[in-house]
Amino acid sequence: IWFIYKDSKYYFLLSTMEDGLTKQSNLRIIFNKAKEFRVASFSGLFNFIEYLKYSKKFGDDILVPKNISENENVVRIMSIHKSKGLEFPVVILCNTSGRFNFKDLNNSIILHDEFGIGLNHIDYNLNLETDMFIKNIIKEDHKDNIISEELRILYVALTRAKEKLFITGTYNSDKDFQRVSDIYKCRSYLDFLCNSLMKHRDGYIL
């Protein structure tokens, strides 16, 4: 297999193509799988192809090319959860204008480990459906937990940058103009957070 790569110049030709490193890595994978195939005392092109299919079907990590090391000078796109424990010179935190997802709190039935089941009360005479008292308690508790988790995720995102942090978002002047006042109300909290992040850079943790 390696003789074919070299004799046809195909392996070196791939380096001039788009995404050439990945394509070359795929060829090296086939070569290494052929060596494994030979050690296992199998033979024949048909059996080798079936061996590759079997490896791919059962999720063989060897069949996934890994060209980018952790120190490569590249742009990485990842979720905040994936970035936990990592640091980068420059971080761009995108889509910060999205709102918290409280959709599950509007379900007819809400479960809670401590408070039990929250249900709606239906008044058939008035054709009215309202939340029962216990459901309101469960909703508030779930809401607090969601906000706390989002704040923990935000803290992870804000502490990934070594040098520069860019935060992006969109703004609808017609719909969100009234939210500007809420932003200014948060300035004291933001100042506290920024000071805490500076301490974090010096070895302290918020």
Short mmCIF file of C-alpha atoms in Angstrom, two decimals:
data_model
loop_
_atom_site.label_atom_id
_atom_site.label_comp_id
_atom_site.label_asym_id
_atom_site.label_seq_id
_atom_site.Cartn_x
_atom_site.Cartn_y
_atom_site.Cartn_z
CA ILE A 1 0.00 0.00 0.00
CA TRP A 2 2.75 2.44 0.89
CA PHE A 3 4.57 1.56 -2.35
CA ILE A 4 1.43 2.51 -4.29
CA TYR A 5 1.24 5.81 -2.40
CA LYS A 6 4.84 6.69 -3.29
CA ASP A 7 4.97 5.25 -6.80
CA SER A 8 1.79 7.05 -7.90
CA LYS A 9 2.85 10.25 -6.09
CA TYR A 10 -0.75 10.36 -4.86
CA TYR A 11 0.19 10.78 -1.20
CA PHE A 12 2.32 13.85 -1.95
CA LEU A 13 -0.24 15.20 -4.41
CA LEU A 14 -2.84 15.37 -1.63
CA SER A 15 -0.73 17.89 0.27
CA THR A 16 -1.44 20.44 -2.50
CA MET A 17 -5.20 19.98 -2.29
CA GLU A 18 -7.76 21.57 0.00
CA ASP A 19 -7.76 19.88 3.41
CA GLY A 20 -4.73 17.91 2.24
CA LEU A 21 -3.46 17.05 5.73
CA THR A 22 -6.71 15.27 6.57
CA LYS A 23 -6.63 13.35 3.30
CA GLN A 24 -3.03 12.27 3.92
CA SER A 25 -4.02 11.23 7.43
CA ASN A 26 -6.79 9.05 5.97
CA LEU A 27 -4.23 7.27 3.78
CA ARG A 28 -1.96 6.68 6.77
CA ILE A 29 -4.93 5.20 8.63
CA ILE A 30 -5.55 2.73 5.82
CA PHE A 31 -1.85 1.78 5.84
CA ASN A 32 -1.84 1.20 9.62
CA LYS A 33 -5.06 -0.81 9.44
CA ALA A 34 -3.45 -2.96 6.73
CA LYS A 35 -0.57 -3.76 9.09
CA GLU A 36 -3.06 -4.76 11.79
CA PHE A 37 -4.93 -6.86 9.26
CA ARG A 38 -1.73 -8.68 8.26
CA VAL A 39 -0.70 -9.35 11.88
CA ALA A 40 -4.11 -10.97 12.43
CA SER A 41 -3.23 -13.51 9.70
CA PHE A 42 -6.04 -12.44 7.40
CA SER A 43 -5.57 -12.12 3.65
CA GLY A 44 -7.31 -10.89 0.54
CA LEU A 45 -8.53 -7.49 -0.62
CA PHE A 46 -12.20 -8.37 -0.01
CA ASN A 47 -11.51 -9.38 3.59
CA PHE A 48 -9.47 -6.23 4.14
CA ILE A 49 -12.33 -4.02 2.93
CA GLU A 50 -14.73 -5.91 5.20
CA TYR A 51 -12.25 -5.42 8.05
CA LEU A 52 -12.31 -1.64 7.46
CA LYS A 53 -16.12 -1.63 7.36
CA TYR A 54 -16.26 -3.60 10.60
CA SER A 55 -13.85 -1.20 12.33
CA LYS A 56 -15.85 1.81 11.19
CA LYS A 57 -19.19 0.26 12.18
CA PHE A 58 -18.08 -0.31 15.76
CA GLY A 59 -16.59 3.14 16.22
CA ASP A 60 -12.86 2.49 15.91
CA ASP A 61 -11.17 5.76 16.96
CA ILE A 62 -8.18 4.87 14.79
CA LEU A 63 -10.32 5.58 11.73
CA VAL A 64 -10.76 9.21 12.81
CA PRO A 65 -7.86 11.39 11.62
CA LYS A 66 -6.30 13.62 14.27
CA ASN A 67 -4.16 16.28 12.64
CA ILE A 68 -4.59 19.20 15.03
CA SER A 69 -2.69 19.17 18.29
CA GLU A 70 -3.62 21.28 21.30
CA ASN A 71 -0.86 23.79 20.49
CA GLU A 72 -1.79 24.37 16.83
CA ASN A 73 -2.37 27.99 15.81
CA VAL A 74 -5.96 27.53 14.65
CA VAL A 75 -9.45 28.79 15.42
CA ARG A 76 -11.48 26.36 17.50
CA ILE A 77 -15.27 26.43 17.67
CA MET A 78 -16.66 24.67 20.73
CA SER A 79 -19.36 24.81 23.34
CA ILE A 80 -18.69 26.35 26.74
CA HIS A 81 -18.92 22.91 28.33
CA LYS A 82 -16.21 21.59 25.99
CA SER A 83 -13.92 24.52 26.85
CA LYS A 84 -13.96 23.84 30.59
CA GLY A 85 -10.42 23.52 31.91
CA LEU A 86 -8.87 24.99 28.75
CA GLU A 87 -7.38 28.45 28.11
CA PHE A 88 -6.84 30.37 24.88
CA PRO A 89 -5.07 33.63 24.00
CA VAL A 90 -8.23 35.12 22.48
CA VAL A 91 -11.82 34.04 23.15
CA ILE A 92 -14.96 35.18 21.32
CA LEU A 93 -18.13 34.52 23.30
CA CYS A 94 -21.00 34.59 20.80
CA ASN A 95 -24.79 34.88 20.92
CA THR A 96 -25.01 36.38 24.38
CA SER A 97 -28.30 38.07 23.55
CA GLY A 98 -30.22 34.81 23.87
CA ARG A 99 -32.59 34.49 26.79
CA PHE A 100 -32.69 31.75 29.39
CA ASN A 101 -34.75 28.71 28.44
CA PHE A 102 -37.69 28.50 30.84
CA LYS A 103 -39.87 26.60 28.38
CA ASP A 104 -40.13 23.49 30.55
CA LEU A 105 -41.65 25.56 33.36
CA ASN A 106 -44.78 26.08 31.25
CA ASN A 107 -45.62 22.38 31.09
CA SER A 108 -48.92 21.23 32.60
CA ILE A 109 -47.05 18.91 34.97
CA ILE A 110 -43.74 19.73 36.68
CA LEU A 111 -41.83 17.26 38.85
CA HIS A 112 -39.58 18.08 41.80
CA ASP A 113 -37.44 15.75 43.91
CA GLU A 114 -38.48 17.38 47.18
CA PHE A 115 -41.85 19.04 46.55
CA GLY A 116 -43.38 16.32 44.40
CA ILE A 117 -45.71 17.05 41.48
CA GLY A 118 -46.91 20.48 40.39
CA LEU A 119 -50.25 20.47 38.57
CA ASN A 120 -52.69 22.92 37.07
CA HIS A 121 -56.10 23.61 38.56
CA ILE A 122 -58.92 23.53 36.02
CA ASP A 123 -62.19 25.34 36.71
CA TYR A 124 -64.66 23.93 34.21
CA ASN A 125 -67.38 26.37 35.20
CA LEU A 126 -65.23 29.39 34.40
CA ASN A 127 -63.29 27.55 31.70
CA LEU A 128 -60.09 28.65 33.43
CA GLU A 129 -56.79 26.86 34.02
CA THR A 130 -54.36 28.19 36.64
CA ASP A 131 -51.20 26.99 38.39
CA MET A 132 -51.68 25.45 41.80
CA PHE A 133 -49.74 26.90 44.74
CA ILE A 134 -47.26 24.01 44.95
CA LYS A 135 -46.59 24.29 41.21
CA ASN A 136 -45.64 27.94 41.60
CA ILE A 137 -43.17 26.98 44.31
CA ILE A 138 -41.66 24.29 42.09
CA LYS A 139 -41.43 26.71 39.15
CA GLU A 140 -39.56 29.29 41.22
CA ASP A 141 -37.15 26.67 42.55
CA HIS A 142 -36.47 25.32 39.04
CA LYS A 143 -36.03 28.88 37.78
CA ASP A 144 -33.43 29.62 40.46
CA ASN A 145 -31.56 26.41 39.56
CA ILE A 146 -31.57 27.28 35.86
CA ILE A 147 -30.23 30.77 36.50
CA SER A 148 -27.54 29.44 38.86
CA GLU A 149 -26.42 26.92 36.25
CA GLU A 150 -26.34 29.59 33.53
CA LEU A 151 -24.20 31.80 35.78
CA ARG A 152 -21.77 28.93 36.35
CA ILE A 153 -21.54 28.39 32.59
CA LEU A 154 -21.02 32.13 32.06
CA TYR A 155 -18.19 32.13 34.58
CA VAL A 156 -16.49 29.30 32.70
CA ALA A 157 -16.81 31.23 29.43
CA LEU A 158 -15.44 34.47 30.91
CA THR A 159 -12.36 32.78 32.37
CA ARG A 160 -11.10 30.97 29.24
CA ALA A 161 -9.23 33.94 27.74
CA LYS A 162 -5.56 34.62 28.57
CA GLU A 163 -5.26 37.98 26.78
CA LYS A 164 -8.49 39.18 25.17
CA LEU A 165 -12.18 38.37 25.52
CA PHE A 166 -14.78 39.51 22.98
CA ILE A 167 -18.48 39.22 23.80
CA THR A 168 -20.95 39.53 20.91
CA GLY A 169 -24.71 39.78 20.69
CA THR A 170 -27.53 41.34 18.72
CA TYR A 171 -29.85 44.14 19.76
CA ASN A 172 -33.33 44.98 18.51
CA SER A 173 -33.96 48.65 19.24
CA ASP A 174 -37.74 48.33 18.90
CA LYS A 175 -38.13 45.25 21.06
CA ASP A 176 -35.29 45.48 23.54
CA PHE A 177 -34.94 49.21 24.14
CA GLN A 178 -36.47 48.93 27.62
CA ARG A 179 -33.83 46.36 28.55
CA VAL A 180 -31.10 48.99 28.33
CA SER A 181 -32.00 50.29 31.79
CA ASP A 182 -31.63 46.75 33.15
CA ILE A 183 -28.11 46.61 31.72
CA TYR A 184 -27.09 49.75 33.57
CA LYS A 185 -28.54 48.34 36.77
CA CYS A 186 -26.12 45.42 36.40
CA ARG A 187 -23.02 47.62 36.14
CA SER A 188 -22.16 47.21 39.80
CA TYR A 189 -22.35 43.44 39.43
CA LEU A 190 -20.25 43.57 36.25
CA ASP A 191 -17.61 45.68 38.01
CA PHE A 192 -17.49 43.14 40.81
CA LEU A 193 -17.22 40.30 38.29
CA CYS A 194 -14.41 41.98 36.35
CA ASN A 195 -12.45 42.61 39.53
CA SER A 196 -12.95 38.99 40.53
CA LEU A 197 -11.72 37.85 37.13
CA MET A 198 -8.59 39.93 37.55
CA LYS A 199 -7.99 38.18 40.85
CA HIS A 200 -8.57 34.90 39.08
CA ARG A 201 -5.76 35.74 36.68
CA ASP A 202 -3.48 36.24 39.68
CA GLY A 203 -4.34 32.85 41.09
CA TYR A 204 -7.57 33.53 42.96
CA ILE A 205 -10.88 31.89 42.13
CA LEU A 206 -14.29 33.53 42.39
#
